[in-house]
Coordinates of C-alpha atoms in Angstrom, one line a residue:
M1 CA 8.2 -27.8 1.6
I2 CA 8.0 -24.1 0.9
C3 CA 7.3 -21.9 3.9
L4 CA 5.7 -18.5 3.2
I5 CA 5.6 -15.9 5.9
R6 CA 3.4 -12.9 6.5
P7 CA 5.6 -11.0 9.0
P8 CA 4.1 -9.1 11.9
A9 CA 2.4 -6.0 10.6
V10 CA 3.3 -2.4 11.7
D11 CA 0.7 0.0 13.1
S12 CA 0.7 3.3 14.8
I13 CA -1.7 6.2 15.5
R14 CA -4.0 6.1 12.5
F15 CA -7.1 8.3 12.1
A16 CA -8.4 6.4 9.0
T17 CA -10.7 3.6 7.9
T18 CA -7.9 1.6 6.3
S19 CA -6.4 -1.1 8.4
I20 CA -4.2 -4.2 8.4
T21 CA -6.0 -6.7 6.3
L22 CA -5.7 -10.2 4.8
P23 CA -2.5 -10.5 2.7
L24 CA -4.0 -10.7 -0.8
G25 CA -0.6 -10.8 -2.6
L26 CA 0.7 -13.6 -0.5
A27 CA -2.5 -15.6 -1.0
Y28 CA -2.0 -15.3 -4.8
I29 CA 1.7 -16.4 -4.5
T30 CA 0.6 -19.4 -2.3
A31 CA -2.0 -20.4 -4.9
A32 CA 0.5 -20.2 -7.8
L33 CA 3.0 -22.5 -6.0
E34 CA 0.3 -25.0 -5.1
Q35 CA -1.0 -25.0 -8.7
A36 CA 2.6 -25.8 -9.8
G37 CA 2.6 -28.9 -7.5
H38 CA 4.5 -27.6 -4.5
E39 CA 3.7 -28.3 -0.9
V40 CA 3.3 -24.9 0.9
T41 CA 2.8 -24.0 4.5
V42 CA 2.0 -20.4 5.6
I43 CA 3.0 -18.7 8.8
D44 CA 0.7 -15.7 9.2
A45 CA 2.2 -13.7 12.1
V46 CA -0.9 -11.4 12.2
G47 CA -3.8 -13.9 11.8
Q48 CA -2.2 -16.5 14.1
A49 CA -1.4 -14.1 16.9
P50 CA -3.6 -11.0 16.6
E51 CA -3.4 -10.2 20.3
V52 CA 0.4 -9.8 20.5
R53 CA 2.0 -6.3 20.4
T54 CA 5.6 -5.4 20.3
R55 CA 7.2 -1.9 20.6
Y56 CA 8.4 -0.7 17.2
L57 CA 9.8 2.8 16.5
K58 CA 7.0 5.1 17.5
G59 CA 4.3 2.5 16.9
Y60 CA 4.0 -1.2 17.4
L61 CA 4.2 -4.6 15.7
F62 CA 0.9 -6.4 15.4
G63 CA 1.3 -10.2 15.6
M64 CA 3.7 -13.0 16.4
R65 CA 7.1 -12.2 17.7
Y66 CA 10.2 -13.1 15.6
A67 CA 11.3 -16.1 17.8
E68 CA 7.9 -17.7 17.5
V69 CA 7.8 -17.2 13.7
V70 CA 11.2 -19.0 13.4
R71 CA 10.1 -21.8 15.8
R72 CA 7.1 -22.5 13.5
I73 CA 9.2 -23.0 10.3
P74 CA 8.8 -26.8 9.7
P75 CA 12.1 -28.8 9.8
E76 CA 11.5 -30.1 6.2
T77 CA 11.3 -26.5 4.8
R78 CA 13.7 -26.0 1.9
V79 CA 12.9 -22.4 1.0
V80 CA 11.4 -19.5 3.0
G81 CA 9.5 -16.6 1.4
L82 CA 8.5 -13.3 3.0
S83 CA 6.2 -10.6 1.7
V84 CA 7.3 -6.9 2.4
T85 CA 4.8 -4.5 0.9
F86 CA 5.3 -1.4 3.0
T87 CA 8.5 0.6 3.4
H88 CA 7.9 1.2 7.1
E89 CA 7.9 -2.6 7.6
W90 CA 11.4 -3.0 6.1
P91 CA 13.5 -2.6 9.4
S92 CA 11.2 -5.2 11.0
A93 CA 11.6 -7.5 8.1
I94 CA 15.4 -7.2 8.3
A95 CA 15.3 -8.2 12.0
L96 CA 13.1 -11.2 11.2
I97 CA 15.3 -12.4 8.3
G98 CA 18.3 -12.2 10.7
E99 CA 16.6 -14.4 13.2
I100 CA 15.7 -16.9 10.5
K101 CA 19.3 -17.0 9.2
R102 CA 20.7 -17.5 12.7
A103 CA 18.5 -20.4 13.4
R104 CA 18.5 -21.9 9.9
P105 CA 21.5 -20.6 7.9
D106 CA 20.9 -23.3 5.3
L107 CA 17.5 -21.9 4.2
P108 CA 17.4 -19.6 1.1
V109 CA 15.2 -16.5 2.0
I110 CA 13.2 -15.0 -0.9
L111 CA 11.5 -11.6 -0.6
G112 CA 8.8 -10.0 -2.7
G113 CA 6.5 -7.0 -2.5
E114 CA 6.2 -3.3 -3.4
H115 CA 9.0 -2.1 -1.1
I116 CA 11.4 -4.8 -2.4
T117 CA 10.5 -3.8 -6.0
S118 CA 11.2 -0.1 -5.2
M119 CA 14.6 -0.7 -3.7
P120 CA 16.1 -4.0 -4.9
E121 CA 19.8 -3.2 -4.5
F122 CA 19.2 -1.5 -1.1
S123 CA 17.1 -4.5 0.1
L124 CA 19.9 -7.0 -0.6
L125 CA 22.7 -4.8 0.8
T126 CA 20.9 -4.1 4.1
S127 CA 19.5 -7.6 4.8
E128 CA 20.5 -11.2 4.7
A129 CA 18.0 -12.1 2.0
D130 CA 19.2 -14.3 -0.9
V131 CA 16.7 -13.6 -3.7
L132 CA 14.2 -10.9 -4.5
V133 CA 11.1 -11.2 -6.7
L134 CA 10.3 -7.9 -8.5
G135 CA 6.9 -6.7 -9.6
E136 CA 4.2 -9.3 -10.1
G137 CA 5.4 -12.5 -8.6
E138 CA 3.3 -15.5 -9.6
Q139 CA 5.3 -16.5 -12.7
Q140 CA 8.8 -15.6 -11.2
I141 CA 8.3 -17.5 -8.0
V142 CA 7.4 -20.8 -9.7
E143 CA 10.3 -20.5 -12.1
L144 CA 12.6 -19.5 -9.3
I145 CA 11.7 -22.4 -7.0
D146 CA 12.2 -24.8 -9.9
A147 CA 15.7 -23.4 -10.5
L148 CA 16.6 -23.7 -6.9
D149 CA 15.3 -27.2 -6.6
R150 CA 17.3 -28.3 -9.7
G151 CA 20.4 -26.3 -9.0
L152 CA 20.0 -24.3 -12.1
P153 CA 21.6 -20.8 -12.6
L154 CA 19.4 -17.8 -11.7
A155 CA 20.7 -15.5 -14.5
P156 CA 18.1 -16.5 -17.1
I157 CA 15.1 -15.7 -14.8
S158 CA 13.7 -12.3 -15.5
G159 CA 12.2 -10.2 -12.7
I160 CA 14.5 -11.3 -9.9
A161 CA 17.6 -10.0 -8.0
F162 CA 20.0 -12.3 -6.2
R163 CA 23.4 -12.7 -4.5
D164 CA 26.1 -14.2 -6.7
G165 CA 29.4 -14.6 -4.9
D166 CA 30.8 -11.2 -3.9
A167 CA 28.1 -9.3 -5.9
I168 CA 24.4 -8.8 -6.2
V169 CA 22.7 -9.2 -9.6
I170 CA 19.6 -7.3 -10.7
N171 CA 18.0 -9.1 -13.7
P172 CA 15.8 -7.2 -16.2
R173 CA 12.1 -7.0 -15.3
R174 CA 9.6 -9.5 -16.6
A175 CA 6.9 -8.1 -18.9
R176 CA 3.5 -7.5 -17.3
N177 CA 1.3 -10.6 -17.1
E178 CA -1.6 -10.0 -19.5
A179 CA -3.2 -13.4 -18.8
I180 CA -4.3 -12.6 -15.2
D181 CA -7.6 -14.6 -15.7
D182 CA -5.4 -17.7 -15.9
L183 CA -4.1 -17.2 -12.4
P184 CA -5.5 -19.4 -9.6
L185 CA -7.7 -17.8 -7.0
P186 CA -6.0 -16.7 -3.8
A187 CA -5.3 -19.6 -1.4
W188 CA -7.4 -18.4 1.5
H189 CA -7.5 -21.8 3.1
H190 CA -4.1 -21.0 4.5
F191 CA -5.4 -17.9 6.3
E192 CA -7.6 -17.1 9.3
I193 CA -10.3 -15.2 7.6
E194 CA -12.7 -15.1 10.5
T195 CA -9.9 -14.1 12.9
Y196 CA -9.1 -11.0 10.7
H197 CA -12.8 -10.2 10.6
R198 CA -13.3 -10.6 14.4
H199 CA -10.5 -8.2 15.1
G200 CA -11.7 -5.6 12.6
L201 CA -8.8 -6.1 10.2
I202 CA -10.8 -5.7 7.0
G203 CA -9.5 -2.6 5.4
C204 CA -12.8 -0.7 5.2
E205 CA -15.7 0.5 7.3
D206 CA -16.6 -1.8 10.1
T207 CA -19.3 -4.3 9.2
P208 CA -20.8 -7.5 10.7
L209 CA -20.5 -9.2 7.3
L210 CA -17.6 -11.6 6.8
T211 CA -15.1 -9.8 4.6
I212 CA -12.6 -11.0 1.9
P213 CA -10.6 -8.6 -0.2
I214 CA -10.8 -8.8 -4.0
L215 CA -8.5 -7.7 -6.8
A216 CA -10.4 -7.2 -10.1
T217 CA -7.7 -5.2 -12.0
R218 CA -4.0 -4.7 -11.8
G219 CA -2.0 -1.6 -12.3
C220 CA -3.0 2.0 -13.1
P221 CA -2.7 3.9 -16.3
Y222 CA -1.7 7.2 -14.6
Q223 CA 1.7 8.5 -13.5
C224 CA 1.1 10.4 -10.2
T225 CA 4.5 11.6 -9.0
Y226 CA 3.9 10.5 -5.3
C227 CA 2.8 6.9 -6.2
S228 CA 5.0 3.9 -6.5
A229 CA 2.5 2.0 -8.8
P230 CA 4.3 3.1 -12.1
N231 CA 7.5 1.4 -10.8
M232 CA 5.7 -1.7 -9.5
W233 CA 3.3 -2.3 -12.3
S234 CA 4.3 0.1 -15.1
P235 CA 1.6 2.7 -16.0
R236 CA -0.7 0.1 -17.4
W237 CA -4.1 -1.1 -16.3
I238 CA -5.1 -4.7 -17.0
A239 CA -8.5 -5.9 -16.0
R240 CA -9.8 -9.4 -15.4
D241 CA -12.9 -10.7 -17.1
P242 CA -15.8 -9.2 -15.1
V243 CA -17.5 -12.6 -15.2
R244 CA -14.5 -14.2 -13.7
V245 CA -14.4 -11.6 -10.9
A246 CA -18.1 -12.4 -10.2
D247 CA -17.2 -16.1 -10.2
E248 CA -14.6 -15.5 -7.5
I249 CA -17.0 -13.5 -5.3
E250 CA -19.6 -16.3 -5.6
T251 CA -16.9 -18.9 -4.7
W252 CA -16.1 -17.1 -1.5
V253 CA -19.8 -16.7 -0.7
K254 CA -20.4 -20.4 -1.0
Q255 CA -17.1 -21.6 0.5
Y256 CA -16.7 -19.2 3.5
G257 CA -20.0 -17.4 3.8
A258 CA -18.4 -14.1 3.0
R259 CA -20.8 -11.2 2.2
N260 CA -18.6 -8.1 2.1
F261 CA -15.8 -7.5 -0.5
P262 CA -13.5 -4.5 -0.4
F263 CA -11.6 -4.1 -3.7
Q264 CA -7.9 -3.5 -3.3
D265 CA -7.5 -2.3 -6.9
L266 CA -5.3 0.8 -7.5
T267 CA -7.9 2.1 -9.9
A268 CA -10.8 -0.3 -10.3
I269 CA -13.1 1.9 -12.5
V270 CA -11.5 3.0 -15.6
R271 CA -13.7 1.8 -18.5
K272 CA -17.5 2.2 -18.4
D273 CA -18.1 -1.0 -20.4
W274 CA -16.1 -3.1 -17.9
I275 CA -17.9 -1.8 -14.8
V276 CA -21.3 -2.0 -16.4
A277 CA -20.7 -5.6 -17.4
F278 CA -19.5 -6.4 -13.9
C279 CA -22.4 -4.8 -12.2
Q280 CA -24.9 -6.5 -14.5
E281 CA -23.3 -9.9 -13.7
L282 CA -23.6 -9.3 -9.9
I283 CA -27.2 -8.2 -10.3
R284 CA -28.0 -11.3 -12.4
R285 CA -26.6 -13.6 -9.7
D286 CA -28.3 -11.8 -6.8
L287 CA -25.7 -13.0 -4.2
G288 CA -26.9 -10.7 -1.4
I289 CA -23.4 -9.1 -0.9
T290 CA -22.0 -5.7 -0.4
W291 CA -18.8 -4.5 -2.0
R292 CA -16.7 -1.3 -1.7
L293 CA -13.9 0.7 -3.2
P294 CA -12.1 1.9 0.0
S295 CA -8.8 3.0 -1.6
G296 CA -10.1 5.5 -4.1
T297 CA -11.1 5.4 -7.8
R298 CA -11.3 7.5 -10.9
A299 CA -14.4 9.6 -11.7
E300 CA -14.5 9.4 -15.5
A301 CA -16.6 6.3 -15.9
I302 CA -19.2 7.0 -13.2
D303 CA -22.3 8.7 -14.4
D304 CA -25.9 8.4 -13.4
E305 CA -26.3 5.1 -15.2
V306 CA -23.2 3.5 -13.7
A307 CA -23.9 4.8 -10.2
Q308 CA -27.4 3.2 -10.2
L309 CA -25.9 -0.1 -11.4
L310 CA -23.2 0.1 -8.7
R311 CA -25.9 0.5 -6.0
R312 CA -28.1 -2.3 -7.4
S313 CA -25.2 -4.6 -7.6
G314 CA -24.4 -4.3 -3.9
M315 CA -21.9 -1.5 -3.7
V316 CA -22.3 0.6 -0.6
S317 CA -19.4 2.9 -0.4
M318 CA -16.6 4.3 -2.5
A319 CA -13.8 6.9 -2.3
Y320 CA -12.4 9.5 -4.6
A321 CA -8.8 10.7 -4.2
P322 CA -8.5 14.3 -5.6
E323 CA -5.6 14.8 -3.1
S324 CA -5.8 18.6 -3.4
G325 CA -8.2 21.3 -4.2
S326 CA -5.5 23.3 -6.0
D327 CA -5.3 23.0 -9.8
E328 CA -1.6 23.9 -9.6
T329 CA -0.9 21.2 -7.1
R330 CA -2.8 18.6 -9.0
R331 CA -0.9 19.6 -12.2
F332 CA 2.5 19.3 -10.4
I333 CA 1.7 15.7 -9.1
K334 CA 0.2 14.7 -12.5
K335 CA -3.2 14.1 -11.0
K336 CA -5.2 14.0 -14.3
M337 CA -8.4 15.1 -12.8
H338 CA -11.0 17.7 -13.9
E339 CA -13.0 19.2 -11.0
D340 CA -16.2 19.5 -13.0
K341 CA -16.1 15.8 -13.9
L342 CA -15.3 14.8 -10.4
L343 CA -18.2 16.8 -9.0
E344 CA -20.5 15.4 -11.6
S345 CA -19.4 11.8 -10.6
V346 CA -19.9 12.6 -6.9
R347 CA -23.4 13.9 -7.5
A348 CA -24.2 10.7 -9.5
A349 CA -22.9 8.4 -6.7
A350 CA -24.6 10.4 -3.9
G351 CA -27.8 10.4 -5.9
A352 CA -27.7 6.6 -6.0
E353 CA -27.4 6.6 -2.2
L354 CA -23.8 5.4 -2.3
Y355 CA -21.7 6.5 0.7
V356 CA -18.9 8.7 -0.7
M357 CA -15.6 9.7 0.8
A358 CA -12.7 11.9 -0.4
F359 CA -9.0 11.6 0.3
M360 CA -6.8 14.7 0.6
V361 CA -3.0 15.1 1.2
V362 CA -1.3 17.9 3.1
G363 CA 2.4 18.6 2.7
F364 CA 3.5 17.9 -0.9
P365 CA 7.0 19.5 -1.3
H366 CA 5.6 22.2 -3.5
D367 CA 2.6 23.0 -1.3
S368 CA 2.3 26.5 0.0
E369 CA 0.0 28.5 2.2
E370 CA -1.7 29.7 -1.0
T371 CA -2.2 26.2 -2.6
L372 CA -3.4 24.7 0.7
A373 CA -5.9 27.5 1.1
E374 CA -7.3 26.7 -2.3
S375 CA -8.5 23.4 -0.9
L376 CA -10.8 25.0 1.6
P377 CA -13.5 26.1 -0.8
F378 CA -12.9 22.9 -2.9
L379 CA -13.8 20.9 0.2
G380 CA -17.0 22.9 0.5
R381 CA -17.9 22.0 -3.1
L382 CA -17.3 18.3 -2.3
A383 CA -19.6 18.5 0.7
D384 CA -22.3 20.4 -1.3
N385 CA -22.3 17.7 -4.0
G386 CA -22.7 14.7 -1.7
V387 CA -19.4 13.6 -0.2
S388 CA -20.2 12.4 3.3
D389 CA -16.8 12.1 4.9
M390 CA -13.2 13.0 4.3
G391 CA -9.7 11.7 5.2
V392 CA -6.5 13.7 5.3
S393 CA -3.0 12.2 5.3
F394 CA 0.4 13.8 5.4
Y395 CA 2.6 13.4 2.3
M396 CA 4.9 10.4 2.4
A397 CA 8.2 10.3 0.4
L398 CA 7.8 6.7 -0.8
P399 CA 10.7 5.0 -2.6
G400 CA 10.1 4.2 -6.3
T401 CA 8.3 7.4 -6.9
Q402 CA 9.3 10.5 -8.9
L403 CA 8.9 12.7 -5.9
F404 CA 11.2 10.5 -3.8
N405 CA 13.9 10.7 -6.5
S406 CA 13.6 14.4 -6.7
L407 CA 13.9 14.9 -3.0
W408 CA 16.8 12.4 -2.8
D409 CA 18.8 14.0 -5.6
A410 CA 18.3 17.4 -3.9
G411 CA 19.8 16.0 -0.7
K412 CA 16.6 16.3 1.3
I413 CA 16.2 12.6 2.4
R414 CA 18.2 10.5 4.8
L415 CA 17.2 6.9 5.3
D416 CA 17.2 7.1 9.1
R417 CA 14.8 6.3 11.9
D418 CA 12.8 9.5 11.2
Y419 CA 12.4 8.7 7.5
F420 CA 10.8 5.3 8.2
G421 CA 8.8 6.8 11.1
H422 CA 7.3 9.5 8.9
I423 CA 5.8 6.9 6.6
L424 CA 4.4 5.0 9.6
E425 CA 2.8 8.1 11.0
S426 CA 1.3 9.7 7.9
L427 CA -2.2 9.1 9.2
S428 CA -1.5 10.4 12.7
F429 CA -2.6 13.7 14.1
F430 CA 0.9 15.3 13.9
P431 CA 3.5 14.7 11.1
R432 CA 6.9 13.3 11.8
R433 CA 8.5 15.8 9.4
S434 CA 7.7 18.5 6.9
W435 CA 8.9 18.3 3.3
V436 CA 7.6 21.9 2.6
E437 CA 10.1 24.7 2.8
G438 CA 8.5 27.5 4.9
L439 CA 5.9 25.3 6.6
S440 CA 6.7 23.6 9.9
R441 CA 5.3 20.3 11.2
G442 CA 3.0 22.3 13.5
E443 CA 1.7 24.4 10.6
L444 CA 1.0 21.2 8.5
A445 CA -0.9 19.8 11.5
R446 CA -3.0 23.0 11.7
W447 CA -3.7 22.8 8.0
K448 CA -5.0 19.3 8.4
L449 CA -7.3 20.5 11.1
R450 CA -8.5 23.4 8.9
F451 CA -9.3 20.9 6.1
Y452 CA -11.5 18.9 8.5
R453 CA -13.2 22.0 9.9
A454 CA -13.8 23.4 6.4
F455 CA -15.3 20.2 5.1
Y456 CA -17.5 19.4 8.1
A457 CA -18.8 22.9 8.3
A458 CA -19.8 22.7 4.7
R459 CA -21.2 19.2 5.2
R460 CA -23.3 20.5 8.2
T461 CA -24.8 23.2 6.0
A462 CA -25.5 20.9 3.1
A463 CA -27.2 18.4 5.3
G464 CA -29.1 21.0 7.3
E465 CA -27.4 19.9 10.5
T466 CA -26.7 22.0 13.6
G467 CA -23.6 22.3 15.7
G468 CA -19.9 22.7 14.9
F469 CA -17.1 20.4 13.8
L470 CA -16.6 18.8 17.2
R471 CA -20.3 18.1 17.6
Q472 CA -20.4 16.4 14.3
L473 CA -17.4 14.2 15.3
V474 CA -19.3 13.3 18.5
E475 CA -22.5 12.6 16.5
R476 CA -20.5 10.3 14.1
A477 CA -18.9 8.6 17.1
R478 CA -22.1 7.8 19.0
K479 CA -22.1 4.1 17.9
L480 CA -18.6 2.9 18.3
S481 CA -19.4 -0.7 19.2
R482 CA -18.3 -3.2 16.6
G483 CA -20.5 -3.7 13.6
Q484 CA -22.6 -0.5 14.2
D485 CA -20.8 1.9 11.9
R486 CA -23.0 4.0 9.6
S487 CA -20.1 6.1 8.2
R488 CA -16.4 5.9 7.5
M489 CA -15.9 8.6 10.2
Q490 CA -17.1 6.2 12.9
T491 CA -14.5 3.6 11.8
A492 CA -11.8 6.2 11.6
L493 CA -12.6 7.5 15.1
R494 CA -12.5 3.9 16.5
N495 CA -9.2 3.2 14.7
G496 CA -7.8 6.5 16.0
L497 CA -8.8 5.7 19.6
R498 CA -7.6 2.1 19.4
T499 CA -4.3 2.8 17.8
T500 CA -3.5 5.7 20.1
W501 CA -4.1 3.4 23.1
Q502 CA -2.1 0.6 21.6
T503 CA 0.8 2.8 20.6
A504 CA 0.9 4.2 24.2
R505 CA 0.8 0.8 25.7
A506 CA 3.4 -0.6 23.3
Q507 CA 6.1 1.8 24.6
F508 CA 6.1 -0.2 27.8
K509 CA 6.3 -3.6 26.1
P510 CA 9.3 -5.6 24.9
G511 CA 10.8 -4.1 21.7
W512 CA 11.5 -5.5 18.3
V513 CA 15.1 -4.9 19.2
S514 CA 16.7 -3.2 22.1
R515 CA 16.4 0.6 22.3
E516 CA 20.2 0.9 21.9
R517 CA 20.2 -1.3 18.8
E518 CA 17.2 0.6 17.4
R519 CA 19.2 3.9 17.6
A520 CA 22.1 2.3 15.6
F521 CA 20.0 0.2 13.3
F522 CA 19.9 2.7 10.4
D523 CA 23.6 3.6 10.6
G524 CA 25.1 3.7 7.1
W525 CA 21.9 3.2 5.2
T526 CA 21.9 6.7 3.7
E527 CA 25.5 6.2 2.5
I528 CA 24.6 2.8 1.0
Y529 CA 21.7 4.1 -1.0
A530 CA 23.7 7.2 -2.0
R531 CA 26.3 5.0 -3.6
I532 CA 23.7 2.8 -5.3
R533 CA 22.1 5.9 -6.8
E534 CA 25.5 7.4 -7.8
T535 CA 26.5 4.3 -9.7
K536 CA 23.1 4.0 -11.5
L537 CA 23.3 7.6 -12.5
R538 CA 26.9 7.2 -13.7
D539 CA 26.0 4.1 -15.8
G540 CA 22.9 5.7 -17.3
I541 CA 20.5 3.3 -15.7
V542 CA 18.6 6.2 -14.2
T543 CA 18.6 10.0 -14.9
A544 CA 18.9 12.7 -12.3
A545 CA 15.5 14.1 -11.1
P546 CA 15.0 17.8 -11.1
A547 CA 15.5 19.4 -7.7
D548 CA 12.4 21.5 -8.2
T549 CA 9.5 19.0 -7.7
R550 CA 7.2 21.4 -9.7
E551 CA 9.1 20.3 -12.8
L552 CA 8.2 16.6 -12.6
H553 CA 4.9 16.9 -14.3
R554 CA 6.8 17.7 -17.6
T555 CA 8.3 14.3 -17.8
N556 CA 6.9 11.0 -19.0
V557 CA 7.8 8.3 -16.4
V558 CA 7.8 5.4 -19.0
P559 CA 11.2 6.3 -20.6
L560 CA 12.6 7.0 -17.1
L561 CA 11.8 3.5 -16.0
E562 CA 13.1 1.8 -19.2
G563 CA 16.8 1.8 -18.0
E564 CA 16.0 0.5 -14.5
H565 CA 13.6 -2.1 -15.6
H566 CA 15.2 -3.4 -18.8
R567 CA 18.9 -3.3 -18.1
G568 CA 20.5 -6.0 -15.9
R569 CA 23.3 -4.9 -13.6
R570 CA 25.8 -6.3 -11.2
L571 CA 26.8 -4.6 -8.0
P572 CA 29.7 -5.6 -5.6
L573 CA 28.5 -6.4 -2.1
D574 CA 31.1 -4.0 -0.7
V575 CA 29.4 -1.1 -2.5
A576 CA 28.9 0.7 0.8
A577 CA 32.6 1.0 1.2
A578 CA 33.6 1.0 -2.5
G579 CA 31.7 4.2 -3.3
A580 CA 30.7 5.4 -6.7
G581 CA 31.8 3.6 -9.8
A582 CA 31.4 0.1 -8.3
C583 CA 28.4 -0.9 -10.4
E584 CA 28.8 -2.9 -13.6
T585 CA 25.9 -3.1 -16.0
A586 CA 24.9 -6.2 -17.9
G587 CA 22.8 -6.8 -20.9
P588 CA 19.4 -8.6 -20.8
A589 CA 19.6 -12.0 -19.1
Q590 CA 19.9 -14.9 -21.5

């Protein structure tokens, strides 16, 4: 039997509509293994224990405690797999893996997910995991399990990393899967769909409709410097057949009674012909559903025709992610967006009575008082053209991104408690740290407030409303009972109140580790990653990033990823003590 685990999720003060949600990636992996004939059991620490909270850094763990997760691993289990998507969950994952290894040292532990893909060497050197699956996992996991069952060598399997004696081995990446229509549908029969819905864990505005997430496309063709998608997927967008996506939606309507479908795509709408075909298919089927794009999409393909089709097909809300109102900032982060086209798309969406939100970011390393100030009139233009609500987050230095590499090579990052905390608290009211020279944390917090005030003042004028910013927040918060939300702001306010209360309470609950161990947990991590980076630079696997983050837009990320993705390498386990020069590179796996 294969036991797949969704570890307890991490949460903190979060003024946003996004939330913990059903683990779509793990559901796909489960389905792939079952299709290959394997018996699979799933321990979902969130869905099976949604009331449990555990103190974690400055936030809390949401779900089953480690000891209970270990206790539930069936005796007949031969392999354990964990999904680690978010970097701020990595310390917790390490602790859980340690508990598993202490109880069942015989069990191989496999990890996958976006964080693992961003930092494979680091993930093996700081945990007791045995094998990593990098990038898309459906093909690798089936091949990997077959090799483990038959005692075959792992060297020929592309897209994995593993321990081999006194070293770790990183195999070349597997090419992107172009036949994604051939993948089985997510194995939702292993997950508590109604429990997630009942606790508001749906990843979008609150709704009384049973919710299941959808993935219609994979990857993104763009190269934003703050985003880890190019490293995870390569800058390539692959879409499923729109008819097959509609088939999946209809399946969940009939099987579970689902009626709401948030799309977790990085960039769902890229081609007009694809989105038109998809909308027409939904209209033809008349399923009586709603669907949403909560994580942001591109503007180029959304005109009046497309917007009307979106509305007729059941879409109710969507988000754009301009990130900044400064042309200079957007150029520096490689945000290929033209303001005129964005506003035209916003007008079309609002004209079709779609609920439209925009996402902004404060605190890019190259931000300044001047570039941040340029966002204020831009926010007014968004409001004037029909954007209803806005979300603002603080910049996160995510591993696997060009900006992270630039900050690291410039000596500005330490992988300590504050680093993992700053990612966890990017949606809070006050940033954990500032990456901007000359702007303090308090100044960034004030800029976030100025963004909100500028937008809602303009929104009030555009809508003919009266009262200031605070009154509008109160108006949007009037109906905060479950299922009554009319706007994203209502959901964001509820989430902010709930997570603030839960974070405060969690500080008096048992911790994920003792406070003393937590203080020492990150000791040596910066030095480990430094030596990994040094050896990769020495051997030409990666190239040094410019210290000035404003220079990143001049580089094409594809050649930069070639060495890291296509060259295998071997690294001694004692790299933390051995220092630079310990890495040996290998050719492609045979």
